[in-house]
Structure formats: structure tokens, C-alpha cells
C-alpha positions as YAML, in Angstrom:
chain: A
units: angstrom
residues:
- id: 1
  name: MET
  ca: [0.98, 27.13, -2.92]
- id: 2
  name: LEU
  ca: [3.23, 25.07, -0.53]
- id: 3
  name: SER
  ca: [1.86, 22.53, 1.91]
- id: 4
  name: PHE
  ca: [2.66, 21.05, 5.19]
- id: 5
  name: GLY
  ca: [-0.62, 19.60, 5.85]
- id: 6
  name: ILE
  ca: [-3.97, 20.73, 7.19]
- id: 7
  name: PHE
  ca: [-2.42, 21.45, 10.56]
- id: 8
  name: GLY
  ca: [0.19, 23.99, 9.06]
- id: 9
  name: GLY
  ca: [1.90, 25.34, 6.58]
- id: 10
  name: ALA
  ca: [4.18, 27.92, 4.99]
- id: 11
  name: GLY
  ca: [1.68, 30.67, 5.06]
- id: 12
  name: VAL
  ca: [-1.04, 28.60, 3.13]
- id: 13
  name: GLY
  ca: [-4.59, 27.07, 4.43]
- id: 14
  name: GLY
  ca: [-5.33, 23.41, 4.65]
- id: 15
  name: ALA
  ca: [-7.58, 23.44, 1.76]
- id: 16
  name: GLU
  ca: [-4.73, 24.19, -0.33]
- id: 17
  name: ALA
  ca: [-2.71, 21.21, 1.05]
- id: 18
  name: LEU
  ca: [-5.63, 18.80, -0.27]
- id: 19
  name: ILE
  ca: [-5.95, 20.83, -3.56]
- id: 20
  name: LEU
  ca: [-2.28, 19.91, -4.13]
- id: 21
  name: LEU
  ca: [-3.32, 16.03, -3.06]
- id: 22
  name: VAL
  ca: [-6.17, 15.85, -5.38]
- id: 23
  name: LEU
  ca: [-3.90, 17.03, -8.11]
- id: 24
  name: ALA
  ca: [-1.71, 14.29, -7.57]
- id: 25
  name: LEU
  ca: [-4.03, 11.80, -7.44]
- id: 26
  name: ILE
  ca: [-5.41, 12.94, -10.83]
- id: 27
  name: LEU
  ca: [-1.77, 12.98, -12.25]
- id: 28
  name: ASP
  ca: [-0.90, 9.53, -10.85]
- id: 29
  name: ALA
  ca: [-4.40, 8.28, -12.23]
- id: 30
  name: VAL
  ca: [-3.71, 9.75, -15.86]
- id: 31
  name: VAL
  ca: [0.05, 9.28, -16.37]
- id: 32
  name: GLY
  ca: [1.10, 6.59, -13.93]
- id: 33
  name: PRO
  ca: [4.17, 5.57, -12.88]
- id: 34
  name: ALA
  ca: [7.29, 7.12, -14.93]
- id: 35
  name: PRO
  ca: [9.56, 4.44, -15.27]
- id: 36
  name: ALA
  ca: [11.97, 6.26, -17.88]
- id: 37
  name: LEU
  ca: [12.43, 8.93, -15.28]
- id: 38
  name: PHE
  ca: [13.33, 6.18, -12.73]
- id: 39
  name: ARG
  ca: [15.88, 4.45, -14.98]
- id: 40
  name: LYS
  ca: [18.12, 7.84, -14.70]
- id: 41
  name: ILE
  ca: [17.33, 8.40, -11.07]
- id: 42
  name: PRO
  ca: [16.29, 6.04, -8.15]
- id: 43
  name: HIS
  ca: [12.71, 5.93, -7.19]
- id: 44
  name: PRO
  ca: [12.43, 7.07, -3.69]
- id: 45
  name: VAL
  ca: [11.08, 4.17, -2.13]
- id: 46
  name: ALA
  ca: [13.42, 2.01, -4.21]
- id: 47
  name: ALA
  ca: [16.45, 4.23, -2.75]
- id: 48
  name: LEU
  ca: [15.02, 3.83, 0.83]
- id: 49
  name: GLY
  ca: [14.89, 0.05, 0.30]
- id: 50
  name: GLN
  ca: [18.82, 0.22, -0.90]
- id: 51
  name: LEU
  ca: [19.24, 1.76, 2.49]
- id: 52
  name: ILE
  ca: [17.16, -0.59, 4.60]
- id: 53
  name: ASN
  ca: [18.86, -3.38, 2.70]
- id: 54
  name: LEU
  ca: [22.22, -1.94, 3.62]
- id: 55
  name: PHE
  ca: [21.56, -1.79, 7.14]
- id: 56
  name: ASP
  ca: [20.09, -5.63, 7.18]
- id: 57
  name: GLN
  ca: [23.45, -6.74, 5.96]
- id: 58
  name: ARG
  ca: [25.75, -4.81, 8.24]
- id: 59
  name: LEU
  ca: [23.62, -5.12, 11.45]
- id: 60
  name: ASN
  ca: [21.24, -8.07, 11.31]
- id: 61
  name: ARG
  ca: [23.79, -10.59, 11.84]
- id: 62
  name: GLU
  ca: [23.48, -14.35, 12.72]
- id: 63
  name: GLY
  ca: [25.62, -14.47, 15.53]
- id: 64
  name: ARG
  ca: [23.89, -11.64, 17.46]
- id: 65
  name: SER
  ca: [21.87, -12.18, 20.28]
- id: 66
  name: GLU
  ca: [17.69, -11.21, 20.00]
- id: 67
  name: ALA
  ca: [18.05, -8.18, 22.42]
- id: 68
  name: ALA
  ca: [20.76, -6.96, 20.09]
- id: 69
  name: ARG
  ca: [19.07, -7.35, 17.10]
- id: 70
  name: LEU
  ca: [16.10, -5.80, 18.54]
- id: 71
  name: ILE
  ca: [18.32, -2.70, 19.56]
- id: 72
  name: ARG
  ca: [19.83, -2.38, 16.13]
- id: 73
  name: GLY
  ca: [16.12, -2.54, 14.44]
- id: 74
  name: LEU
  ca: [14.91, 0.22, 16.61]
- id: 75
  name: ILE
  ca: [18.01, 2.28, 15.43]
- id: 76
  name: VAL
  ca: [17.36, 1.43, 11.99]
- id: 77
  name: VAL
  ca: [13.68, 2.47, 12.11]
- id: 78
  name: VAL
  ca: [14.76, 5.80, 13.67]
- id: 79
  name: ILE
  ca: [17.54, 6.65, 10.90]
- id: 80
  name: VAL
  ca: [15.13, 5.58, 8.10]
- id: 81
  name: ILE
  ca: [12.53, 7.97, 9.62]
- id: 82
  name: MET
  ca: [15.11, 10.59, 9.91]
- id: 83
  name: VAL
  ca: [16.33, 10.21, 6.39]
- id: 84
  name: ALA
  ca: [12.87, 10.18, 5.07]
- id: 85
  name: VAL
  ca: [11.77, 13.35, 6.92]
- id: 86
  name: THR
  ca: [14.91, 15.15, 5.74]
- id: 87
  name: ALA
  ca: [13.90, 14.22, 1.90]
- id: 88
  name: ALA
  ca: [10.49, 15.69, 2.70]
- id: 89
  name: TRP
  ca: [11.63, 18.94, 3.95]
- id: 90
  name: VAL
  ca: [14.35, 19.08, 1.41]
- id: 91
  name: VAL
  ca: [11.50, 19.03, -1.42]
- id: 92
  name: LEU
  ca: [9.41, 21.65, 0.66]
- id: 93
  name: PHE
  ca: [12.37, 23.68, 1.02]
- id: 94
  name: LEU
  ca: [12.88, 23.59, -2.94]
- id: 95
  name: ALA
  ca: [9.09, 24.05, -3.68]
- id: 96
  name: GLY
  ca: [9.05, 27.39, -1.64]
- id: 97
  name: VAL
  ca: [12.04, 28.55, -3.41]
- id: 98
  name: PHE
  ca: [11.18, 28.41, -7.16]
- id: 99
  name: PRO
  ca: [8.24, 29.96, -8.73]
- id: 100
  name: TYR
  ca: [5.53, 27.52, -9.24]
- id: 101
  name: GLY
  ca: [7.55, 25.38, -6.85]
- id: 102
  name: TRP
  ca: [4.02, 23.66, -5.44]
- id: 103
  name: VAL
  ca: [4.33, 21.58, -8.99]
- id: 104
  name: LEU
  ca: [7.19, 19.76, -7.50]
- id: 105
  name: GLU
  ca: [5.34, 19.01, -4.40]
- id: 106
  name: VAL
  ca: [2.44, 17.73, -6.42]
- id: 107
  name: LEU
  ca: [5.16, 15.77, -8.33]
- id: 108
  name: ALA
  ca: [6.61, 14.11, -5.07]
- id: 109
  name: ILE
  ca: [2.89, 13.40, -4.02]
- id: 110
  name: ALA
  ca: [2.03, 11.64, -7.23]
- id: 111
  name: VAL
  ca: [5.36, 9.53, -7.19]
- id: 112
  name: LEU
  ca: [4.64, 8.21, -3.56]
- id: 113
  name: VAL
  ca: [0.92, 7.09, -3.99]
- id: 114
  name: ALA
  ca: [0.47, 4.05, -6.35]
- id: 115
  name: GLN
  ca: [-2.80, 3.82, -6.72]
- id: 116
  name: ARG
  ca: [-2.08, 3.47, -10.79]
- id: 117
  name: GLY
  ca: [0.71, 1.19, -10.10]
- id: 118
  name: LEU
  ca: [-1.37, -0.93, -8.55]
- id: 119
  name: PHE
  ca: [-4.23, -1.20, -10.93]
- id: 120
  name: ASP
  ca: [-1.48, -1.84, -14.00]
- id: 121
  name: HIS
  ca: [0.21, -4.71, -11.99]
- id: 122
  name: VAL
  ca: [-2.88, -6.47, -10.83]
- id: 123
  name: LYS
  ca: [-4.38, -6.02, -14.57]
- id: 124
  name: ALA
  ca: [-1.04, -7.54, -15.55]
- id: 125
  name: VAL
  ca: [-1.60, -10.96, -13.61]
- id: 126
  name: ARG
  ca: [-5.33, -11.11, -15.59]
- id: 127
  name: HIS
  ca: [-3.21, -10.53, -19.11]
- id: 128
  name: ALA
  ca: [-0.82, -12.97, -18.09]
- id: 129
  name: LEU
  ca: [-2.87, -15.64, -17.46]
- id: 130
  name: GLY
  ca: [-5.24, -15.12, -20.54]
- id: 131
  name: GLU
  ca: [-2.16, -15.00, -22.82]
- id: 132
  name: GLY
  ca: [0.12, -17.51, -21.00]
- id: 133
  name: GLY
  ca: [-1.64, -19.46, -18.71]
- id: 134
  name: VAL
  ca: [-0.92, -20.40, -15.18]
- id: 135
  name: GLU
  ca: [2.99, -20.04, -15.46]
- id: 136
  name: ALA
  ca: [2.89, -16.67, -16.75]
- id: 137
  name: GLY
  ca: [0.23, -15.82, -13.95]
- id: 138
  name: ARG
  ca: [2.45, -16.88, -11.26]
- id: 139
  name: ASN
  ca: [5.44, -14.70, -12.97]
- id: 140
  name: ALA
  ca: [3.03, -11.66, -13.07]
- id: 141
  name: VAL
  ca: [1.64, -12.19, -9.36]
- id: 142
  name: ARG
  ca: [5.01, -12.72, -8.11]
- id: 143
  name: HIS
  ca: [5.92, -8.96, -8.28]
- id: 144
  name: ILE
  ca: [2.90, -7.90, -6.19]
- id: 145
  name: VAL
  ca: [2.65, -10.73, -3.16]
- id: 146
  name: GLY
  ca: [5.35, -12.11, -0.77]
- id: 147
  name: ARG
  ca: [3.96, -15.60, -0.96]
- id: 148
  name: ASP
  ca: [5.23, -18.53, -2.84]
- id: 149
  name: THR
  ca: [3.90, -18.49, -6.33]
- id: 150
  name: GLU
  ca: [5.38, -21.73, -7.49]
- id: 151
  name: SER
  ca: [2.42, -24.18, -6.69]
- id: 152
  name: LEU
  ca: [-0.46, -21.91, -7.05]
- id: 153
  name: ASP
  ca: [-3.11, -22.94, -9.46]
- id: 154
  name: GLU
  ca: [-5.27, -20.23, -11.51]
- id: 155
  name: HIS
  ca: [-7.51, -20.03, -8.85]
- id: 156
  name: GLY
  ca: [-4.66, -19.32, -6.36]
- id: 157
  name: VAL
  ca: [-3.14, -16.67, -8.93]
- id: 158
  name: VAL
  ca: [-6.44, -14.98, -9.12]
- id: 159
  name: ARG
  ca: [-7.08, -14.97, -5.36]
- id: 160
  name: ALA
  ca: [-3.53, -13.75, -4.97]
- id: 161
  name: ALA
  ca: [-3.85, -10.83, -7.08]
- id: 162
  name: ILE
  ca: [-7.62, -9.72, -5.77]
- id: 163
  name: GLU
  ca: [-5.80, -9.63, -2.25]
- id: 164
  name: SER
  ca: [-2.71, -7.59, -3.27]
- id: 165
  name: CYS
  ca: [-5.56, -5.16, -4.69]
- id: 166
  name: ALA
  ca: [-7.36, -4.90, -1.48]
- id: 167
  name: GLU
  ca: [-4.33, -4.70, 0.95]
- id: 168
  name: ASN
  ca: [-2.48, -2.16, -1.17]
- id: 169
  name: PHE
  ca: [-5.73, -0.31, -1.46]
- id: 170
  name: ASN
  ca: [-4.87, 0.71, 2.02]
- id: 171
  name: ASP
  ca: [-0.79, 0.52, 2.01]
- id: 172
  name: GLY
  ca: [-0.47, 2.36, -1.69]
- id: 173
  name: VAL
  ca: [-3.67, 4.63, -1.51]
- id: 174
  name: VAL
  ca: [-5.68, 5.32, 1.48]
- id: 175
  name: ALA
  ca: [-2.73, 5.44, 4.28]
- id: 176
  name: PRO
  ca: [-0.37, 7.53, 2.50]
- id: 177
  name: VAL
  ca: [-3.29, 10.15, 1.68]
- id: 178
  name: PHE
  ca: [-4.36, 10.13, 5.48]
- id: 179
  name: TRP
  ca: [-0.85, 11.04, 6.54]
- id: 180
  name: TYR
  ca: [-0.43, 13.81, 4.04]
- id: 181
  name: ILE
  ca: [-3.77, 15.00, 5.42]
- id: 182
  name: LEU
  ca: [-2.59, 15.07, 8.64]
- id: 183
  name: LEU
  ca: [1.17, 16.02, 8.54]
- id: 184
  name: GLY
  ca: [1.96, 17.13, 4.51]
- id: 185
  name: LEU
  ca: [4.62, 15.36, 2.60]
- id: 186
  name: PRO
  ca: [6.84, 14.82, 5.83]
- id: 187
  name: GLY
  ca: [3.93, 12.27, 7.19]
- id: 188
  name: LEU
  ca: [3.68, 10.75, 3.54]
- id: 189
  name: MET
  ca: [7.28, 10.20, 3.70]
- id: 190
  name: VAL
  ca: [7.46, 8.51, 7.05]
- id: 191
  name: TYR
  ca: [4.53, 6.34, 6.37]
- id: 192
  name: LYS
  ca: [6.07, 5.13, 3.09]
- id: 193
  name: ALA
  ca: [9.53, 4.46, 4.78]
- id: 194
  name: VAL
  ca: [8.12, 2.68, 7.61]
- id: 195
  name: ASN
  ca: [5.64, 0.39, 5.23]
- id: 196
  name: THR
  ca: [8.84, -0.02, 2.99]
- id: 197
  name: MET
  ca: [10.53, -1.35, 6.27]
- id: 198
  name: ASP
  ca: [7.90, -3.50, 7.13]
- id: 199
  name: SER
  ca: [7.74, -5.05, 3.66]
- id: 200
  name: MET
  ca: [11.43, -5.58, 3.63]
- id: 201
  name: ILE
  ca: [12.04, -6.88, 7.60]
- id: 202
  name: GLY
  ca: [8.94, -6.83, 9.10]
- id: 203
  name: HIS
  ca: [8.61, -10.54, 9.29]
- id: 204
  name: THR
  ca: [8.26, -13.41, 11.81]
- id: 205
  name: SER
  ca: [11.12, -15.50, 10.42]
- id: 206
  name: ALA
  ca: [14.19, -16.41, 12.66]
- id: 207
  name: ARG
  ca: [16.13, -13.97, 10.98]
- id: 208
  name: TYR
  ca: [13.94, -10.86, 11.49]
- id: 209
  name: ARG
  ca: [11.42, -11.62, 14.38]
- id: 210
  name: ALA
  ca: [13.73, -9.42, 16.64]
- id: 211
  name: PHE
  ca: [15.36, -7.22, 13.92]
- id: 212
  name: GLY
  ca: [12.29, -6.08, 12.22]
- id: 213
  name: MET
  ca: [9.98, -5.95, 15.47]
- id: 214
  name: ALA
  ca: [9.84, -2.22, 15.55]
- id: 215
  name: ALA
  ca: [9.09, -1.60, 11.91]
- id: 216
  name: ALA
  ca: [6.51, -4.06, 11.82]
- id: 217
  name: LYS
  ca: [4.64, -2.74, 15.02]
- id: 218
  name: LEU
  ca: [4.82, 0.92, 13.72]
- id: 219
  name: ASP
  ca: [3.53, 0.10, 10.75]
- id: 220
  name: ASP
  ca: [0.57, -1.61, 12.34]
- id: 221
  name: ALA
  ca: [0.11, 1.15, 14.59]
- id: 222
  name: LEU
  ca: [0.21, 3.91, 11.32]
- id: 223
  name: SER
  ca: [-2.15, 1.63, 9.26]
- id: 224
  name: TYR
  ca: [-4.55, 1.08, 12.14]
- id: 225
  name: ILE
  ca: [-6.98, 3.87, 11.13]
- id: 226
  name: PRO
  ca: [-6.35, 3.99, 7.24]
- id: 227
  name: ALA
  ca: [-6.96, 0.36, 7.09]
- id: 228
  name: ARG
  ca: [-10.73, 0.91, 8.49]
- id: 229
  name: ILE
  ca: [-11.04, 3.75, 6.42]
- id: 230
  name: SER
  ca: [-10.11, 1.58, 3.23]
- id: 231
  name: ALA
  ca: [-12.57, -0.99, 4.38]
- id: 232
  name: ALA
  ca: [-15.48, 1.80, 4.49]
- id: 233
  name: VAL
  ca: [-14.42, 3.15, 1.21]
- id: 234
  name: ILE
  ca: [-14.54, -0.34, -0.67]
- id: 235
  name: THR
  ca: [-17.89, -0.95, 0.71]
- id: 236
  name: MET
  ca: [-19.25, 2.43, -0.28]
- id: 237
  name: ALA
  ca: [-17.98, 1.69, -3.91]
- id: 238
  name: ALA
  ca: [-19.81, -1.84, -3.89]
- id: 239
  name: LEU
  ca: [-23.12, 0.27, -4.04]
- id: 240
  name: PHE
  ca: [-21.73, 1.79, -7.56]
- id: 241
  name: VAL
  ca: [-20.59, -1.50, -9.07]
- id: 242
  name: PRO
  ca: [-23.50, -3.85, -10.58]
- id: 243
  name: THR
  ca: [-21.46, -7.09, -9.68]
- id: 244
  name: ALA
  ca: [-20.80, -6.07, -6.04]
- id: 245
  name: ASN
  ca: [-22.53, -6.20, -3.10]
- id: 246
  name: ALA
  ca: [-22.16, -3.56, -0.11]
- id: 247
  name: GLY
  ca: [-24.32, -5.73, 2.55]
- id: 248
  name: ARG
  ca: [-22.09, -8.61, 2.21]
- id: 249
  name: ALA
  ca: [-19.03, -6.65, 2.52]
- id: 250
  name: ILE
  ca: [-20.43, -5.06, 5.76]
- id: 251
  name: ALA
  ca: [-21.33, -8.85, 6.80]
- id: 252
  name: VAL
  ca: [-17.75, -10.04, 6.06]
- id: 253
  name: ILE
  ca: [-15.85, -7.39, 7.58]
- id: 254
  name: LYS
  ca: [-17.63, -7.67, 10.83]
- id: 255
  name: ARG
  ca: [-17.17, -11.36, 10.90]
- id: 256
  name: ASP
  ca: [-13.87, -12.14, 9.35]
- id: 257
  name: ALA
  ca: [-11.74, -8.83, 9.50]
- id: 258
  name: GLY
  ca: [-10.19, -9.78, 12.77]
- id: 259
  name: LYS
  ca: [-9.09, -13.36, 11.60]
- id: 260
  name: HIS
  ca: [-6.31, -12.34, 9.53]
- id: 261
  name: ARG
  ca: [-2.66, -12.41, 10.98]
- id: 262
  name: SER
  ca: [-2.39, -8.68, 10.25]
- id: 263
  name: PRO
  ca: [-4.39, -6.46, 12.59]
- id: 264
  name: ASN
  ca: [-4.93, -4.36, 9.52]
- id: 265
  name: ALA
  ca: [-4.95, -6.23, 6.31]
- id: 266
  name: GLY
  ca: [-7.98, -8.25, 6.98]
- id: 267
  name: TRP
  ca: [-10.29, -5.31, 6.75]
- id: 268
  name: PRO
  ca: [-9.91, -4.24, 3.00]
- id: 269
  name: GLU
  ca: [-9.40, -7.72, 2.05]
- id: 270
  name: ALA
  ca: [-12.45, -8.71, 3.74]
- id: 271
  name: ALA
  ca: [-14.42, -5.88, 2.51]
- id: 272
  name: MET
  ca: [-13.13, -6.94, -1.22]
- id: 273
  name: ALA
  ca: [-14.08, -10.47, -0.14]
- id: 274
  name: GLY
  ca: [-17.61, -9.73, 1.11]
- id: 275
  name: ALA
  ca: [-18.13, -7.14, -1.91]
- id: 276
  name: LEU
  ca: [-17.40, -9.85, -4.49]
- id: 277
  name: ASP
  ca: [-18.53, -12.92, -3.00]
- id: 278
  name: LEU
  ca: [-15.20, -14.77, -2.77]
- id: 279
  name: ALA
  ca: [-13.00, -16.54, -0.18]
- id: 280
  name: LEU
  ca: [-9.75, -14.83, 0.08]
- id: 281
  name: ALA
  ca: [-6.60, -15.56, 2.29]
- id: 282
  name: GLY
  ca: [-6.82, -19.18, 3.38]
- id: 283
  name: PRO
  ca: [-4.38, -21.85, 3.56]
- id: 284
  name: ARG
  ca: [-0.77, -20.68, 1.44]
- id: 285
  name: ARG
  ca: [2.69, -20.77, 1.62]
- id: 286
  name: TYR
  ca: [5.52, -18.21, 2.73]
- id: 287
  name: GLY
  ca: [9.45, -18.89, 2.55]
- id: 288
  name: GLY
  ca: [8.69, -22.74, 1.63]
- id: 289
  name: GLU
  ca: [6.49, -23.19, 5.19]
- id: 290
  name: ALA
  ca: [2.63, -23.74, 4.94]
- id: 291
  name: VAL
  ca: [0.40, -21.35, 6.59]
- id: 292
  name: ASN
  ca: [-2.96, -22.43, 7.30]
- id: 293
  name: ASP
  ca: [-4.80, -18.94, 7.75]
- id: 294
  name: PRO
  ca: [-8.36, -19.01, 7.87]
- id: 295
  name: TRP
  ca: [-10.71, -17.98, 4.90]
- id: 296
  name: ILE
  ca: [-11.99, -14.40, 4.72]
- id: 297
  name: GLY
  ca: [-15.34, -14.32, 3.16]
- id: 298
  name: ASP
  ca: [-17.39, -17.19, 2.58]
- id: 299
  name: GLY
  ca: [-17.86, -17.21, -1.36]
- id: 300
  name: ARG
  ca: [-16.04, -18.59, -4.26]
- id: 301
  name: ALA
  ca: [-12.38, -19.86, -3.51]
- id: 302
  name: GLN
  ca: [-12.39, -20.70, -7.21]
- id: 303
  name: ALA
  ca: [-11.86, -17.29, -8.46]
- id: 304
  name: ASN
  ca: [-11.44, -17.03, -12.16]
- id: 305
  name: ARG
  ca: [-10.09, -14.15, -14.58]
- id: 306
  name: GLN
  ca: [-13.20, -12.39, -14.61]
- id: 307
  name: ASP
  ca: [-13.12, -11.69, -10.97]
- id: 308
  name: ILE
  ca: [-9.70, -9.88, -11.34]
- id: 309
  name: ARG
  ca: [-11.90, -7.68, -13.75]
- id: 310
  name: ARG
  ca: [-14.47, -7.34, -11.37]
- id: 311
  name: ALA
  ca: [-11.87, -6.67, -8.50]
- id: 312
  name: LEU
  ca: [-10.10, -3.82, -10.86]
- id: 313
  name: TYR
  ca: [-13.59, -2.23, -11.56]
- id: 314
  name: LEU
  ca: [-14.12, -1.98, -7.70]
- id: 315
  name: TYR
  ca: [-10.70, -0.66, -7.06]
- id: 316
  name: ALA
  ca: [-11.05, 2.14, -9.52]
- id: 317
  name: VAL
  ca: [-14.56, 3.15, -8.00]
- id: 318
  name: SER
  ca: [-12.78, 3.03, -4.51]
- id: 319
  name: CYS
  ca: [-9.89, 5.25, -5.60]
- id: 320
  name: LEU
  ca: [-12.60, 7.95, -7.21]
- id: 321
  name: ILE
  ca: [-14.53, 7.74, -3.78]
- id: 322
  name: ASN
  ca: [-11.14, 8.61, -2.34]
- id: 323
  name: ALA
  ca: [-10.67, 11.63, -4.33]
- id: 324
  name: GLY
  ca: [-14.13, 12.66, -3.92]
- id: 325
  name: LEU
  ca: [-14.22, 12.45, -0.03]
- id: 326
  name: ILE
  ca: [-10.82, 14.58, -0.24]
- id: 327
  name: THR
  ca: [-12.69, 17.16, -2.45]
- id: 328
  name: VAL
  ca: [-15.88, 17.09, -0.20]
- id: 329
  name: LEU
  ca: [-13.32, 18.04, 2.67]
- id: 330
  name: ILE
  ca: [-11.96, 20.97, 0.36]
- id: 331
  name: LEU
  ca: [-15.41, 22.67, -0.21]
- id: 332
  name: ALA
  ca: [-16.18, 22.21, 3.71]
- id: 333
  name: MET
  ca: [-12.89, 24.15, 4.59]
- id: 334
  name: LEU
  ca: [-13.34, 26.73, 1.67]
- id: 335
  name: THR
  ca: [-17.01, 27.42, 2.66]
- id: 336
  name: GLY
  ca: [-16.90, 26.90, 6.37]
...
């Protein structure tokens, strides 16, 4: 049962591709990341990160012009995508050679989808705040956000964790699933490669403005549809969470989703803010510089630890709905 996505495969149909995907999502939800394994071998995303960092150090030098950096950044995007596609095809080749090779593809998908890992990281922030106070919370949230955390109070730590939960529901769950459904493992690998490049070099600072432009624009393009799907799924999930409100989520999405500096991140954040009656985003600091972004949502900005629990509940239900929608698609394909 080897899959290349719903638009083609090595002698298999699209429904079987989706079955592999659902199995991988279940595996990730139950087992989660395997840190012991990746102490022995590099995680695929970490390996891509090392390659991107190498190119950054070698090609993105201060003495070069903006045009030269832009061209080199574009070359890096092309090379990293080629590496990602090659790695995916190697996995698919091995999966096709060995008996029960489809298990290898399921494992690869589970490694690249981050639903359980995100849940655990956000939960760790709540635990750190309860056990060690604000300083422990700052240290915990530093692992999942790019902003400066040194000056965050407890409310700021909580908001940062919830914002990361919302945004990474798209980046770590919905978008990878979307591209796997369309293009199989190569599509998933390309998305993860582009998203990793965006997180590392797709910034607007002087160093990365030109060098990371291609990565940032491509990530925006690849995340455009998934981000809006993410907002819809979070809104659907709010119907099943007693402390959430789907109507508010819709209202805040319509009003505030476009206020975010990113063309995509505002959608799941607006859905989360509206559903939980919170105010997210707003003024914060990146790289020592203050960023006076507008608030998303008109609820409480003074979020607390209990709000992280509520956000995780909403996130978990969103993941279930995401998997449920894939299952409905499988049944439709099998019975259609």
C-alpha cells in the first residue's frame, strides 16, 4: 500500500493514500515524538535546518548587495526543495521494495506531522507557570515562539503559548496534511522544507530581508489555503467545546484575520481568539525591537493558565475533526 497522494500512485488508489495518512495521525497522537530515536539519527526537519544554516553562513554575507542576496536565497530555496523531494522519493522507493513497506511511509508522515508535539510543548508552558512561575514560563514558551520572552509577564506568556498553538495548528498539522493529500509524501516534504526555511531565514530584518524573501513568499503561498481551512476547523471544533463559542470565532475571523502581519497566521489566531473570547497578538518585541501590531479579538488580553487548558482542549478537538474529515473523504472515495 504505497502512496503518492490522491492524484496518482504506484498502483494504488487515492483512498489508500488517505488511509496511510489517518494511520500516521493516530500514531503521532498516541506515541508522539520519539526523542530517543532522534538522539541517534537526525530528525528530518533538523537535518534540513542544518543544511539551511550552512547555506545561510556561506551565502548570506554582509558585504553582498541586496540583489546578490536575493538571487542566492532563491538558489537556496531550489536546492533545499530538491533535497526534500529526493528524500521523499527515497522513502517511497524503500517502501515499495520491502514487504509491508507502507509502514515506512506511515512512520515518515508521523514524524513530519507535529500535532502531539505541539500539544506537549504548549502544555509544558502551563505546567512551567504553575510549578516555577513567570520565569519558568518564559523559558518554556521560548521553545515555541520567535518573539523576545524576557519581558513577558504571565499574561504575555499565556498569550504567546495560545498564539503558537493556533498558528502551528496550521503549520504543523493542517498544511502538512493538505499537501500530503494533494501530492503525497513529496508534497509533505516540500511543505516542511519551505516552512523550515521561512522560520529560519524568512524574516524582515536587514540580514534576511533579501536572502529570505523567496522562502517567505513561497511559504505564504503554500500556507494560503491551509490557513483558511485551519480557521474553519477551529471554528467547527468550538461547537463541541463547552468553553468556546463558534459564533464569536466567525465574527473575529471576519473582522481581524487580515490584521496580522502575515497573510495567513491571522486566520487560525483569529479563530482561536474569538472562540475563547481572548485578545491575541498586539504589541510585542522581536530581536530587541518593539512591534506595535494590532490586537486580534476583543476579549480578555489578561489571559491566564486556565486559558491554556481551554486552548489545548479546542486544539485537541480540532485535530480530531481534521482526522474525521479525512475519514469522511476516504469513505466517499470508497463508496463513490
